Each structure stands twice: as structure tokens, then as C-alpha cells.
């Protein structure tokens, strides 16, 4: 750039910043005036109408003033099918078939914020097509406990990874003038007794582990709404938790948006009104008698709640509306388009994790394979719906069998055997599965496997077994799957195990006896195509585990500290900040598969690591990443920081930066990662602030949390 160009570029940048800042404040001043004007015209009763549900998925508007109802819908797997206004039954629409998007842990396994953004844009566009203003998504509670029934909806055990993804998911949704409702705030880490459990968490763990993604989604993602969780935190219901809602969210983080309760998660009128809740939602009427309906009106009249506080709540809702339902140029949206299917495909294709490929059986050589036995109930099962939680009426969902047939069907004979029976002996309890292998189905599968060149065994769980409202009872594979695995593996030396699930399972035996293991998820509308493309090598797998797979359930923090199930409805988070790999690494416990793990069809080297201090408590980390194999591929470079001689308890190491890098075979690239004060800091309860102590810190870069390829250090 010559001098003139340099100056004009700098000038343009300054003007851009000025214009941007000015435009933002102008918009907000104008909006502010409009909002205040509307509030002045409203009666108290009209204001109260806006603060509670008037149907399953809407809260009141004020017709006379042109304020629409606030409509919402679940998330996170896609826009939920239309249910009746006052009943959870389907409204039987024919226009609400949607794109089934990969589940939360699948998005997290991409380790690619651009994929979270893509997810958000699709969700936002489809929400608009369905005229929904608030999407109850994304959900990103920390995966503290591997059995949690909603692990599949959530992202990760790591707050940094969670935060990067949450911010982009929110930005994606809101780019379409649809409000994201980030959930469930906070510490909703188990489904067992979720409506009554009291999570006891120290403030340091709250600040370092459980809150960072919410903070980032608010401050960097500008989330317009947030859902308070069902549980209590440190003695107070989340829907009336002054510390979480008023002190941290609204005051400290400057949240301007709306706090919406989880459905039926409110317990008191005055406490919720004063302690930060804005809208009460729930599942059944009569709506007028809800805490935030007539009782709230009465409380204001009785002087127990001020009208000023009510105005603040209405202000927040109108602020949200001006950026969504009442925004200028509101996009029309579109639903279940080919482009959305393509987006779902790219997310799925980046999320699949190659756990083992010891014989280099993968990618399969299409030309030399004449017959494939596809075995397992999950090969033909769809995952868009099922269980208690929100699902999607998918326009289409490509199963594993359909995907494999579409990729291999021309050159190979693809046959299917069910292998196991995914049933539940007690229809009312989907946690108790049929564990008895089905001998006849196994015999049939073995006979098929013996005849074929390759067996692809599709097992794992399903949406009935992993579900909202309940936790799994243990980590074991359901439906007698292990016996099927053992029999098919013995019958065919080229057996590939494909697992479809959203949370960790006990894969000890599979890891011991099988050479080829692929992990897929509840991977959306295009799941089967993405999986088949990984098997052919059209996609080089680049997914990495977003949580640890423990070797034994008893190694995991909640079990090792004996705090799950909780005692007397108190879940004491005794492990503090040592959640996920922070626990396993610090306590030197070998996991089955570690956080950040995942193989590729190619190999990468990390060279020339250089760590430079670039300011006060800031560093720039550079290194060269080279694809040393024969295939193009993507590596997730992970940077962990470890303080050498901490004065306070610190985890063995913590993820502080990562990047997904795409390289052609033989290509290399210089990677730059930046670390700021936050990368070195811990939260001091004594000083009520983040502290980065002076001292030496190791900077570790690698391919997983336990595959560190180079390290250096820096003194602060
Ligand atoms: C869930 C929320 C969901 C709401 C509405 C609740 O049971 O916890 O995540 O958004 O229902 O369906």
C-alpha cells in the first residue's frame, strides 16, 4: 500500500468507526424515544399482559398500540413443528416441515464458529418463515455430568469452546432479525430433579466455568433474550435469582434484553419481579392466574412491586421487538430450502469424529468393495423427533443406510440387517432399556456380515433414550448392542463401528476389540450423506470431541465427588473449577477418549513455535502447521495455557485459543493465535475480580488436550 492509499484507508476506517458508532447511537436514541412514548400510552393492565404467556408459545401484545404478540418456538434442533395454541398436540400444519439441524454437541465437535453461525442463520431464516420472533436456542449449559439427558443439546465441557460457538450461533440467528434466547441460565447440568435441585456452586466455578458462554453471548453476541433455568443456584430459583439476573446479567454485563422463564419455572410473583425475571412462560392455563398475570397486577396495586420496574420489563420487550418483529426491512425468511440442507450437510460433515482407524480401513476403496452389510437399528432410524424434548418435523432426513446406498449403491450390493431391537420394557421410562441381545437379529446380522466385504455397524442411542427431563442411568450401550458388536466383529474382519449419539458412552470394549470407530451424532437432515462421504473419503473427518469420554463413570467429577445424584435435592459442585478435562488432567486420570480428540485421514506437524509477549499480559503465538499426508484435510489446532507455579488452585491446563485450519496435502501455513489477559486469569473471590498473577506460563499447542505437539513458555 503506498502512502496515499495508506492514509485514505486509515481515514476511511476512522470515518467508518465514527459513522458506525454514531449510527448505532442514533438508532438507539430514536428507538429509545419510541419505546418511552409507547410505554407512556399503556395502561398498567396492558403492560402486565406483555409479561406472561397467553398461549404455549406467545406472550401478549397490545393491539390498540400496534404491539404484536411476542411469538417464540423451540430450538435448538430446528424450528419446532406448530403445536396447538393451548395444547402440545400437533396443529397438523402442512407448511411447517423444517430443516433438522445437527444437535449441539455435533456443532461443538466441528470446533468451527463459522458452522455455529451457519446454524444460526438457517434457524433465523426458518423462524421468519414461520413468523416466530424468538428462537429458544442455542442451549449451551456446561456438560458437567456425562449422563445428563440434554448433553446432546448442549455443546461442551469447556467454557471457552462453548463461548466461541454460542456467540456465533446467536449472531447467526439475530442476523435474520430473530431474537436468540440463550438457555438455560444457569447451572442446569442435570435433568434429574431439574425442577427442584439446588446447585451449590462456588463463585469462582460460576465465573470460570458456568457463566463465560452466557456472558460472551450477551456481550459479544448481543443476545436479545435469555431463558432462566428450572433449578435453584445457591439457594434461589433461577427465575428469581437476584445474583444471577440482576447483579451479574443486567448490571455487570449490561444486558438490555428480556429474561424469559423456562416453561413453568416461576415460583413467586414478587420475588421474580424484583429479582430480574421479565416474562413468565409455561405450559398450561388459566393464564390469568399465573404469577406474572393478575397476581403481578395486584402486587403493583398493593405497592409491593413498583410500576417503574414493570416499565423496565416492558421496555426490554419493546427493545427486543424493535430489532425483530418491528424492525425495518424484516426478512421474509425461507424454510427447508436446498441451501439450508446444504448448510446442515456442511455442519454434519465437519462434526463427525474418527475415533480409531488402526487398519487404515477408512476411507473405503469404493472400487474394490462389492458388498456392504449395513447393520443396526440406527442405520434406518431418524433422529429429528423422539423423547420428551423439542424436535423438528424434518422435511427429509437421510438415514445412514440411505446415505451409504446413495454413495456405494452403484458399485456395491448394500444390504441391511436390523441387528438389535431398540425397545423399552417399561413404556413410561425411557431410561430403562431393553438390554437383552436379540439372538435371532444377531444371527441374521452375522450371516449377512459373513457374506459381505465390509460390515458397517450403526449403533449408539436414539432420541428416546437421550431425552430432556431424565438422565441416563449409566454409560453402557443400550439395547444389547455390545453382544451384536462382538458377534459381527468376529464374523467380518472389516467391521466398522459407527456410533450415533449425543453424549459419552462406555466404549471400552469396542475400543479394545475394534480397529475402526466413527462417531456421528444426531446429525440432522443430511446425516446419512455426511456419514457416507466420510466413509468414502469424500470428506476427510475433522471433528474433535467436545467433551471427555471417561474410562469409567466413577472417574468423572460428579461421581468421584459423590455429588450425583444429589443429596436432599442439593447438588454440591464439590469439584469446583475442575470440570471435564480440567478434572481428568489435574487428577491424572486417564480417560477413554480425551477432550479435543479426533483423527484424520491425513497427518499434521506443528513446527517453529514462537511465543512473543506483545503487551501487558498479552502474547502472540505463532507456529507452522503442515499437512504431511496424502489427503487434503482440516486440523483443529488447540492452544492450552498452564501456570507453572500457581499460588492458587489452577487446572493442569486450560483451552485458551483454537482454530480450524484447512490444508491441501503437503501444504503448510503459519498460524497466529492471540492471547490476552483473560487467557492467563482466574477469578479471585477475595478480590472480586479476574487476576493474572505474575509468573511463568506454559503455552501448549496440539491436536487434542493430551496430544500436545509443541510447548514454550512466557513470563508475565
Ligand atoms: C425446556 C426448554 C424449552 C421449553 C419450551 C422446557 O421444558 O426446558 O428448553 O424451550 O420447555 O418447549
XYZ file of C-alpha atoms and ligand atoms in Angstrom:
728
model
C 0.000 0.000 0.000
C 1.530 3.392 -0.922
C 1.397 6.365 1.461
C -1.704 7.996 -0.060
C -3.562 4.740 -0.062
C -2.438 4.086 3.475
C -3.810 7.458 4.653
C -7.072 7.164 2.776
C -7.521 3.651 4.173
C -6.885 4.925 7.721
C -9.258 7.860 7.179
C -11.948 5.605 5.789
C -11.512 3.296 8.765
C -11.832 6.205 11.252
C -14.882 7.556 9.445
C -16.323 4.073 9.339
C -15.879 3.709 13.068
C -17.327 7.182 13.715
C -20.260 6.564 11.403
C -20.865 3.167 12.901
C -20.783 4.464 16.466
C -22.960 7.434 15.568
C -25.407 5.341 13.564
C -25.728 2.928 16.450
C -26.416 5.659 18.992
C -28.803 7.430 16.616
C -30.751 4.258 16.134
C -30.829 3.558 19.806
C -31.812 7.134 20.715
C -34.633 7.110 18.194
C -35.766 3.697 19.356
C -35.477 4.767 22.960
C -37.797 7.704 22.298
C -40.316 5.488 20.523
C -40.257 2.935 23.310
C -40.770 5.521 26.031
C -43.563 7.074 24.056
C -45.377 3.746 23.753
C -44.936 2.970 27.435
C -46.464 6.323 28.363
C -49.598 5.400 26.444
C -50.042 1.992 28.069
C -52.289 1.150 30.984
C -50.879 -0.962 33.794
C -53.088 -3.872 32.758
C -51.756 -3.687 29.197
C -48.209 -3.729 30.476
C -48.884 -6.788 32.607
C -50.387 -8.569 29.577
C -46.965 -8.384 27.946
C -45.225 -10.041 30.876
C -46.743 -13.501 30.753
C -47.660 -16.203 28.291
C -51.071 -16.069 26.680
C -50.596 -19.383 24.877
C -47.956 -22.101 24.792
C -45.540 -20.144 22.630
C -46.557 -16.488 22.856
C -46.954 -13.650 25.302
C -49.328 -10.731 24.996
C -49.181 -7.699 22.741
C -51.280 -4.532 22.777
C -53.420 -4.395 19.671
C -54.600 -0.841 20.168
C -50.997 0.406 20.076
C -49.853 -1.862 17.272
C -47.680 -4.020 19.540
C -47.767 -7.599 18.273
C -47.716 -10.719 20.422
C -44.249 -11.999 21.125
C -44.117 -15.364 19.415
C -41.467 -17.958 20.104
C -40.613 -21.545 19.350
C -38.067 -24.234 20.174
C -34.894 -24.802 19.149
C -32.348 -25.943 19.179
C -32.583 -28.713 16.532
C -34.568 -26.557 14.133
C -37.880 -24.715 14.277
C -40.294 -26.962 16.091
C -43.468 -28.025 14.323
C -46.542 -25.917 15.039
C -48.448 -27.114 18.079
C -51.952 -26.052 19.016
C -52.258 -22.702 20.730
C -53.198 -24.226 24.078
C -52.108 -27.818 23.704
C -48.837 -29.587 22.934
C -50.549 -31.648 20.257
C -49.513 -31.048 16.651
C -51.504 -28.384 14.826
C -51.240 -30.645 11.781
C -49.964 -27.935 9.517
C -48.609 -28.887 6.140
C -46.283 -25.892 5.903
C -44.085 -26.423 8.957
C -41.675 -29.075 7.710
C -38.253 -27.711 8.533
C -34.559 -28.368 8.309
C -33.352 -30.690 11.041
C -30.054 -29.190 12.112
C -27.231 -31.136 13.782
C -27.517 -31.239 17.577
C -25.488 -29.037 19.939
C -22.659 -31.472 20.664
C -22.330 -32.087 16.909
C -21.947 -28.357 16.291
C -19.408 -28.245 19.092
C -17.499 -31.151 17.540
C -16.885 -29.067 14.423
C -14.825 -26.723 16.604
C -15.714 -24.193 13.989
C -17.513 -20.980 14.982
C -18.385 -20.429 11.307
C -20.509 -23.588 11.491
C -22.324 -22.276 14.576
C -23.017 -19.094 12.613
C -24.306 -21.080 9.646
C -26.582 -22.983 12.006
C -27.899 -19.707 13.411
C -28.618 -18.188 10.005
C -30.636 -21.234 8.925
C -32.582 -21.204 12.180
C -33.243 -17.472 11.855
C -34.415 -17.771 8.256
C -36.732 -20.635 9.099
C -38.056 -18.809 12.167
C -39.008 -15.900 9.925
C -40.788 -18.168 7.505
C -42.805 -19.416 10.481
C -43.300 -15.893 11.901
C -41.514 -16.702 15.129
C -39.801 -13.788 16.815
C -37.810 -15.578 19.494
C -35.947 -18.838 18.912
C -35.468 -20.734 22.166
C -31.912 -21.500 21.213
C -28.968 -22.023 21.474
C -28.676 -24.169 24.619
C -25.173 -24.428 25.979
C -25.086 -25.440 29.599
C -21.760 -26.953 30.525
C -21.551 -30.728 30.175
C -20.621 -31.379 33.791
C -22.042 -34.855 34.048
C -21.892 -37.330 31.164
C -25.327 -38.825 31.862
C -27.263 -35.558 31.603
C -30.235 -36.195 29.332
C -29.712 -32.938 27.427
C -25.996 -33.343 26.746
C -26.905 -33.776 23.085
C -28.488 -30.309 23.055
C -25.584 -28.691 24.854
C -22.149 -28.002 23.444
C -19.174 -28.839 25.524
C -17.492 -29.253 28.885
C -15.250 -26.282 28.143
C -16.353 -22.685 28.695
C -14.045 -21.208 26.056
C -15.181 -23.519 23.250
C -18.774 -23.023 24.404
C -18.430 -19.252 24.316
C -16.921 -19.045 20.832
C -19.729 -21.171 19.420
C -22.535 -19.551 21.396
C -21.562 -16.067 20.220
C -21.684 -17.100 16.574
C -24.905 -19.084 16.901
C -26.547 -16.008 18.437
C -25.138 -13.690 15.777
C -26.356 -16.038 13.057
C -29.909 -16.198 14.404
C -30.090 -12.474 15.059
C -28.666 -11.579 11.646
C -32.192 -12.502 10.486
C -33.905 -10.091 12.927
C -34.942 -13.007 15.112
C -34.082 -12.989 18.806
C -31.925 -15.777 20.151
C -32.998 -16.940 23.599
C -29.869 -18.388 25.163
C -30.628 -21.102 27.683
C -30.749 -22.342 30.423
C -29.332 -19.689 32.709
C -27.705 -21.126 34.742
C -26.066 -24.298 36.072
C -28.759 -26.565 34.630
C -26.400 -29.508 34.284
C -28.639 -32.429 35.084
C -32.187 -33.358 34.188
C -32.772 -35.479 37.266
C -34.913 -33.358 39.596
C -34.300 -30.354 37.397
C -37.404 -28.693 38.813
C -36.249 -28.930 42.367
C -32.491 -29.382 42.556
C -30.369 -26.720 44.187
C -26.932 -26.449 42.573
C -24.388 -25.298 45.120
C -21.515 -23.741 43.205
C -18.740 -21.503 44.421
C -18.424 -18.153 42.715
C -15.097 -18.974 41.152
C -16.535 -22.032 39.379
C -19.553 -19.984 38.333
C -17.387 -17.278 36.826
C -14.781 -19.555 35.249
C -16.896 -22.494 34.107
C -20.651 -21.991 34.105
C -21.111 -18.345 33.091
C -18.500 -17.418 30.450
C -20.538 -18.583 27.452
C -23.616 -16.692 28.691
C -21.508 -13.599 29.242
C -19.993 -13.850 25.774
C -23.375 -14.486 24.151
C -24.673 -11.315 25.812
C -21.665 -9.050 25.444
C -20.186 -10.240 22.162
C -23.241 -11.849 20.597
C -25.687 -9.174 21.794
C -28.312 -11.828 22.626
C -31.745 -10.244 22.851
C -33.150 -12.748 25.332
C -32.166 -15.383 27.846
C -34.096 -18.222 29.489
C -33.826 -18.702 33.229
C -33.322 -22.339 34.188
C -35.645 -24.534 36.267
C -33.218 -25.287 39.077
C -32.008 -23.276 42.033
C -28.499 -21.902 42.203
C -27.064 -21.410 45.674
C -30.478 -21.497 47.286
C -32.500 -19.342 44.878
C -34.639 -20.364 41.937
C -33.053 -19.226 38.682
C -36.233 -17.296 37.821
C -35.854 -15.217 40.979
C -32.128 -15.211 41.467
C -31.064 -11.659 42.206
C -27.386 -12.510 41.960
C -27.627 -14.175 38.547
C -30.278 -11.971 36.968
C -29.912 -8.507 38.430
C -26.366 -8.293 39.697
C -24.491 -10.251 37.057
C -26.639 -10.323 33.913
C -28.325 -6.947 33.937
C -25.917 -4.775 35.922
C -22.486 -6.261 35.392
C -22.911 -7.483 31.809
C -25.229 -4.659 30.782
C -27.910 -6.971 29.347
C -30.647 -4.872 27.745
C -32.842 -7.773 26.649
C -35.551 -9.948 28.102
C -35.318 -12.663 30.747
C -37.880 -15.347 29.887
C -38.638 -18.123 32.348
C -38.348 -21.757 31.380
C -41.822 -23.232 30.897
C -43.450 -23.391 34.319
C -40.232 -22.361 36.041
C -41.626 -19.485 38.118
C -42.418 -19.892 41.816
C -43.305 -16.469 43.213
C -44.638 -13.181 41.927
C -42.839 -10.502 43.882
C -39.511 -12.301 44.192
C -39.347 -12.968 40.449
C -40.486 -9.471 39.543
C -37.900 -7.840 41.778
C -35.073 -10.230 41.121
C -34.888 -9.897 37.367
C -37.465 -12.018 35.524
C -39.282 -10.213 32.696
C -41.665 -12.758 31.123
C -43.272 -15.806 32.680
C -43.887 -18.694 30.299
C -45.465 -22.062 30.934
C -47.412 -24.975 29.627
C -50.979 -24.602 30.751
C -53.563 -22.037 31.662
C -55.539 -20.418 33.052
C -53.069 -17.749 32.002
C -54.737 -15.007 34.018
C -53.818 -16.642 37.271
C -50.117 -17.033 36.528
C -47.619 -15.315 38.835
C -46.953 -12.579 36.285
C -50.642 -12.064 35.409
C -53.312 -10.964 37.909
C -51.091 -11.601 40.960
C -48.491 -9.230 39.490
C -51.124 -6.613 38.722
C -52.357 -6.925 42.307
C -48.810 -6.691 43.659
C -48.235 -3.436 41.802
C -51.528 -2.053 43.040
C -50.610 -3.075 46.574
C -47.278 -1.276 46.277
C -45.211 -4.462 46.532
C -43.752 -4.017 43.060
C -43.181 -0.581 41.555
C -44.633 0.442 38.202
C -41.154 1.685 37.314
C -39.959 -1.902 37.457
C -42.867 -3.010 35.265
C -41.927 -0.267 32.779
C -38.388 -1.581 32.685
C -39.647 -5.048 31.757
C -41.927 -3.677 29.038
C -39.059 -1.523 27.799
C -36.906 -4.619 27.396
C -39.595 -6.419 25.411
C -40.110 -3.434 23.119
C -36.343 -3.098 22.684
C -36.266 -6.716 21.521
C -39.239 -6.112 19.214
C -37.667 -3.105 17.546
C -34.833 -5.331 16.443
C -37.039 -8.224 15.440
C -40.788 -8.167 14.765
C -40.947 -4.379 14.457
C -37.618 -3.945 12.675
C -37.288 -2.165 9.367
C -36.638 -4.447 6.381
C -37.619 -7.529 8.296
C -36.592 -10.528 6.181
C -39.350 -12.834 4.965
C -37.383 -15.961 5.643
C -37.499 -19.325 3.974
C -37.902 -22.865 5.176
C -36.386 -26.236 4.331
C -34.664 -24.913 1.222
C -31.924 -26.703 -0.661
C -29.467 -24.120 0.693
C -30.494 -24.995 4.235
C -29.968 -28.669 3.512
C -26.522 -27.804 2.222
C -25.736 -25.875 5.392
C -26.878 -28.824 7.522
C -24.644 -31.056 5.400
C -21.555 -28.911 5.930
C -22.077 -28.786 9.676
C -22.615 -32.557 9.829
C -19.602 -33.239 7.662
C -17.330 -31.243 9.960
C -18.735 -32.789 13.116
C -18.025 -36.485 12.554
C -15.192 -37.731 14.738
C -12.880 -40.519 13.619
C -12.047 -42.305 16.874
C -9.965 -45.182 15.554
C -8.615 -46.245 12.165
C -5.841 -48.655 13.120
C -6.015 -50.764 9.954
C -6.452 -47.770 7.645
C -9.658 -49.422 6.519
C -11.069 -45.933 6.060
C -11.539 -44.325 3.667
C -13.081 -47.315 1.938
C -11.799 -48.045 -1.530
C -15.054 -47.874 -3.467
C -13.811 -49.860 -6.451
C -12.669 -52.885 -4.531
C -15.810 -53.209 -2.416
C -18.546 -55.277 -3.965
C -20.808 -55.821 -0.972
C -21.596 -53.923 2.215
C -23.582 -55.174 5.188
C -25.204 -52.219 6.896
C -26.285 -53.439 10.315
C -28.076 -51.875 13.244
C -31.352 -50.201 14.057
C -29.667 -46.784 13.914
C -28.913 -47.283 10.224
C -32.568 -46.787 9.372
C -33.661 -44.674 12.325
C -34.307 -40.942 12.129
C -33.453 -38.585 14.955
C -35.391 -35.402 14.273
C -38.111 -36.392 16.722
C -38.306 -38.540 19.807
C -38.231 -38.378 23.565
C -39.641 -35.605 25.690
C -37.716 -32.635 24.307
C -38.277 -30.417 21.313
C -37.768 -31.922 17.906
C -38.335 -30.991 14.311
C -40.785 -32.212 11.717
C -37.998 -32.713 9.217
C -38.762 -32.119 5.558
C -36.432 -35.052 4.978
C -33.755 -36.924 6.873
C -31.169 -39.060 5.157
C -30.538 -42.159 7.247
C -27.187 -43.922 7.331
C -28.493 -46.703 5.116
C -29.869 -44.240 2.552
C -26.589 -42.293 2.554
C -24.491 -45.433 2.103
C -26.791 -46.652 -0.679
C -26.556 -43.324 -2.470
C -22.738 -43.321 -2.347
C -21.989 -47.019 -2.833
C -25.189 -48.400 -4.362
C -23.967 -48.285 -7.955
C -20.807 -50.264 -7.384
C -21.681 -52.445 -4.412
C -24.526 -54.559 -3.169
C -25.719 -52.812 0.015
C -27.842 -54.991 2.319
C -29.376 -54.252 5.688
C -29.969 -56.218 8.876
C -31.541 -54.671 11.969
C -29.188 -56.345 14.471
C -30.821 -55.139 17.669
C -34.174 -54.152 18.983
C -34.341 -50.570 20.277
C -37.211 -51.076 22.674
C -38.074 -50.161 26.211
C -39.610 -52.747 28.548
C -41.298 -50.023 30.588
C -43.111 -47.717 28.183
C -43.199 -44.958 30.800
C -39.473 -44.965 31.476
C -37.124 -44.488 28.561
C -34.140 -44.738 30.886
C -34.636 -48.433 31.301
C -33.813 -50.019 28.000
C -34.072 -53.458 26.729
C -30.529 -54.754 27.389
C -31.098 -58.282 26.222
C -29.456 -59.057 22.896
C -31.908 -60.366 20.342
C -30.403 -63.726 19.291
C -32.410 -64.006 16.079
C -31.490 -60.492 14.932
C -27.833 -61.145 15.777
C -27.803 -64.419 13.824
C -29.266 -62.651 10.821
C -26.709 -59.841 11.098
C -23.813 -62.286 11.451
C -24.946 -64.252 8.412
C -25.092 -61.039 6.373
C -21.748 -59.771 7.688
C -20.061 -63.068 6.729
C -21.191 -62.716 3.129
C -20.042 -59.114 2.652
C -16.716 -57.400 2.043
C -17.374 -54.816 4.749
C -19.787 -54.508 7.656
C -20.901 -51.056 8.809
C -22.428 -51.430 12.239
C -24.660 -48.490 13.169
C -25.317 -48.434 16.894
C -25.438 -45.877 19.737
C -28.517 -44.355 21.249
C -31.573 -42.526 19.968
C -33.775 -39.573 20.833
C -35.993 -41.622 23.145
C -33.035 -42.750 25.233
C -31.246 -39.387 25.407
C -34.004 -37.056 26.387
C -34.985 -33.893 28.173
C -36.437 -34.469 31.618
C -34.346 -37.517 32.538
C -30.729 -38.563 32.841
C -29.349 -41.886 31.694
C -28.709 -44.378 34.469
C -25.224 -45.337 33.331
C -22.819 -45.107 30.404
C -23.426 -48.548 28.960
C -24.589 -49.027 25.409
C -28.318 -49.736 25.349
C -30.375 -52.440 23.623
C -27.825 -55.262 23.987
C -25.630 -53.612 21.355
C -22.351 -54.919 22.742
C -23.274 -58.525 22.020
C -24.093 -57.550 18.439
C -20.765 -55.735 18.101
C -18.871 -58.772 19.385
C -20.669 -61.186 17.090
C -20.380 -59.090 13.924
C -16.742 -58.211 14.628
C -15.954 -61.928 14.917
C -17.822 -62.623 11.682
C -16.258 -59.952 9.488
C -12.676 -58.676 9.847
C -13.652 -55.466 8.071
C -16.199 -54.255 10.589
C -16.604 -50.507 11.005
C -18.362 -49.308 14.133
C -20.458 -46.185 13.658
C -21.955 -44.630 16.777
C -24.823 -42.180 16.651
C -25.439 -40.423 19.941
C -25.111 -37.045 21.584
C -23.182 -37.812 24.761
C -20.337 -40.002 26.061
C -20.825 -43.772 26.287
C -18.766 -46.674 27.585
C -16.742 -47.695 24.548
C -14.051 -49.610 26.464
C -14.793 -52.950 24.887
C -15.284 -51.525 21.423
C -12.000 -49.649 21.674
C -10.306 -52.888 22.717
C -11.688 -55.205 20.047
C -12.448 -52.952 17.069
C -9.955 -51.303 14.742
C -12.294 -48.786 13.105
C -14.619 -46.482 15.037
C -16.530 -43.460 13.743
C -18.610 -41.166 15.930
C -21.569 -39.416 14.420
C -24.327 -37.551 16.264
C -27.999 -36.744 15.854
C -26.609 -35.163 12.800
C -29.518 -33.522 11.069
C -31.304 -33.703 7.796
C -28.170 -34.706 5.830
C -26.635 -37.040 8.434
C -26.531 -40.132 6.247
C -24.899 -38.361 3.311
C -22.239 -36.791 5.517
C -21.506 -40.136 7.144
C -21.275 -41.951 3.807
C -18.937 -39.240 2.492
C -16.665 -39.773 5.480
C -16.640 -43.499 4.717
C -15.700 -42.903 1.072
C -13.157 -40.214 1.911
C -15.052 -37.508 0.004
C -14.933 -35.854 3.405
C -11.813 -36.082 5.478
C -13.062 -36.185 9.075
C -12.116 -33.150 11.146
C -14.453 -33.367 14.149
C -12.952 -33.343 17.629
C -14.637 -34.440 20.823
C -16.180 -31.512 22.688
C -16.152 -33.498 25.941
C -14.154 -36.231 27.618
C -15.267 -39.833 27.356
C -14.372 -41.179 30.808
C -12.978 -44.700 31.081
C -15.383 -45.212 33.957
C -18.360 -43.199 35.115
C -16.794 -43.137 38.576
C -13.811 -41.201 37.250
C -15.996 -38.274 36.292
C -16.053 -35.333 38.720
C -19.693 -35.515 39.813
C -19.339 -39.220 40.593
C -15.844 -39.081 42.050
C -17.014 -36.399 44.472
C -20.191 -38.355 45.117
C -22.389 -35.387 44.286
C -24.653 -37.043 41.745
C -27.410 -37.922 42.313
C -27.614 -35.096 44.760
C -28.465 -35.448 48.431
C -31.627 -33.840 49.795
C -32.012 -32.025 46.483
C -28.660 -30.291 46.970
C -26.127 -30.886 44.223
C -22.913 -29.727 45.738
C -20.472 -28.993 42.914
C -17.512 -30.010 45.053
C -15.146 -30.309 42.112
C -15.320 -26.507 41.742
C -13.429 -25.386 38.663
C -12.202 -28.882 37.824
C -14.881 -29.777 35.293
C -14.240 -32.003 32.275
C -10.621 -32.345 31.175
C -9.634 -29.866 33.877
C -10.529 -32.642 36.335
C -9.022 -35.611 34.496
C -5.764 -33.806 33.716
C -5.293 -32.272 37.144
C -6.135 -35.533 38.931
C -4.073 -37.537 36.420
C -6.943 -39.821 35.450
C -6.624 -41.473 32.050
C -9.836 -41.021 30.063
C -11.084 -43.359 27.373
C -11.004 -40.531 24.824
C -9.837 -37.097 25.841
C -11.283 -33.677 25.171
C -10.346 -32.383 21.739
C -9.572 -35.847 20.336
C -10.274 -36.847 16.735
C -8.293 -38.401 13.874
C -7.980 -37.500 10.225
C -7.112 -39.353 7.017
C -4.017 -37.187 6.875
C -1.349 -36.136 9.371
C -0.199 -32.739 10.589
C 3.013 -31.447 12.102
C 3.405 -28.425 14.346
C 6.718 -26.618 13.970
C 8.597 -23.416 14.775
C 6.505 -22.451 17.784
C 7.238 -18.899 18.777
C 5.598 -17.131 21.710
C 6.099 -13.381 21.944
C 4.919 -11.067 24.670
C 3.089 -8.299 22.855
C 1.960 -6.105 25.713
C 0.957 -6.189 29.315
C -0.331 -9.743 29.845
C -0.699 -10.276 26.141
C 1.040 -12.679 23.837
C 1.122 -13.685 20.214
C 1.682 -17.337 19.441
C 2.951 -18.350 16.027
C 3.763 -21.735 14.575
C 3.771 -23.570 11.288
C 1.203 -26.248 10.661
C 1.937 -28.684 7.852
C -0.270 -31.301 6.260
C 2.248 -34.122 5.890
C -0.093 -36.762 4.475
C -1.592 -37.501 1.096
C -5.055 -36.040 1.549
C -6.393 -32.538 1.970
C -7.806 -32.087 5.446
C -8.562 -29.812 8.335
C -6.860 -29.746 11.702
C -8.206 -28.092 14.820
C -5.155 -26.543 16.416
C -5.687 -26.226 20.144
C -3.807 -23.927 22.474
C -3.757 -24.637 26.196
C -2.261 -22.452 28.927
C -0.817 -23.745 32.172
C 0.593 -21.683 35.002
C 3.843 -23.223 36.218
C 3.722 -22.412 39.923
C 0.272 -21.120 40.721
C -0.390 -19.509 44.078
C -3.989 -20.658 43.978
C -5.563 -23.850 42.655
C -5.443 -23.920 38.864
C -6.335 -26.683 36.438
C -3.486 -28.606 34.842
C -4.216 -26.742 31.625
C -6.999 -24.744 30.009
C -8.057 -24.189 26.417
C -7.494 -20.542 25.526
C -7.460 -20.469 21.728
C -8.188 -22.756 18.803
C -8.570 -22.563 15.068
C -9.732 -24.891 12.354
C -7.197 -24.877 9.558
C -7.768 -26.370 6.090
C -4.656 -27.559 4.261
C -4.075 -29.335 0.990
C -1.781 -32.360 1.009
C 1.758 -31.118 1.545
C 0.651 -27.548 2.276
C 1.877 -25.604 5.281
C 0.710 -22.400 6.852
C 1.846 -20.036 9.556
C -0.803 -19.872 12.265
C -1.147 -16.907 14.598
C -3.152 -17.114 17.806
C -3.535 -14.224 20.225
C -3.706 -14.442 23.977
C -4.909 -11.604 26.154
C -5.169 -11.184 29.891
C -8.227 -13.441 30.073
C -6.118 -16.334 28.851
C -3.993 -16.185 31.994
C -6.502 -15.005 34.580
C -8.517 -16.764 37.267
C -11.413 -15.356 39.223
C -10.434 -14.318 42.733
C -13.353 -14.435 45.126
C -11.305 -12.483 47.655
C -10.699 -9.608 45.289
C -13.937 -9.989 43.384
C -12.107 -9.769 40.110
C -10.067 -11.537 37.452
C -6.382 -11.806 38.313
C -3.498 -12.795 36.058
C -0.677 -13.402 38.519
C 2.903 -12.636 37.580
C 4.912 -15.775 36.857
C 5.698 -18.294 34.179
C 3.035 -19.846 31.978
C 3.424 -22.776 29.614
C 1.863 -22.355 26.216
C 0.974 -25.761 24.793
C -0.213 -26.374 21.252
C -1.539 -29.621 19.930
C -4.085 -31.791 18.265
C -6.042 -32.653 21.429
C -5.833 -31.925 25.140
C -3.497 -34.915 25.504
C -1.652 -34.747 22.219
C 0.497 -31.697 22.785
C 2.910 -31.254 19.882
C 4.967 -28.263 20.988
C 5.323 -26.063 24.033
C 7.012 -22.880 25.089
C 6.573 -20.504 27.953
C 6.127 -16.881 28.746
C 6.717 -14.766 31.852
C 4.117 -12.290 32.918
C -37.381 -26.743 28.168
C -36.951 -25.550 27.318
C -37.950 -25.336 26.205
C -39.341 -25.150 26.803
C -40.421 -24.919 25.767
C -38.821 -26.648 28.614
O -39.246 -27.854 29.169
O -36.540 -26.864 29.287
O -35.673 -25.767 26.815
O -37.575 -24.246 25.437
O -39.677 -26.323 27.542
O -40.629 -26.052 25.000
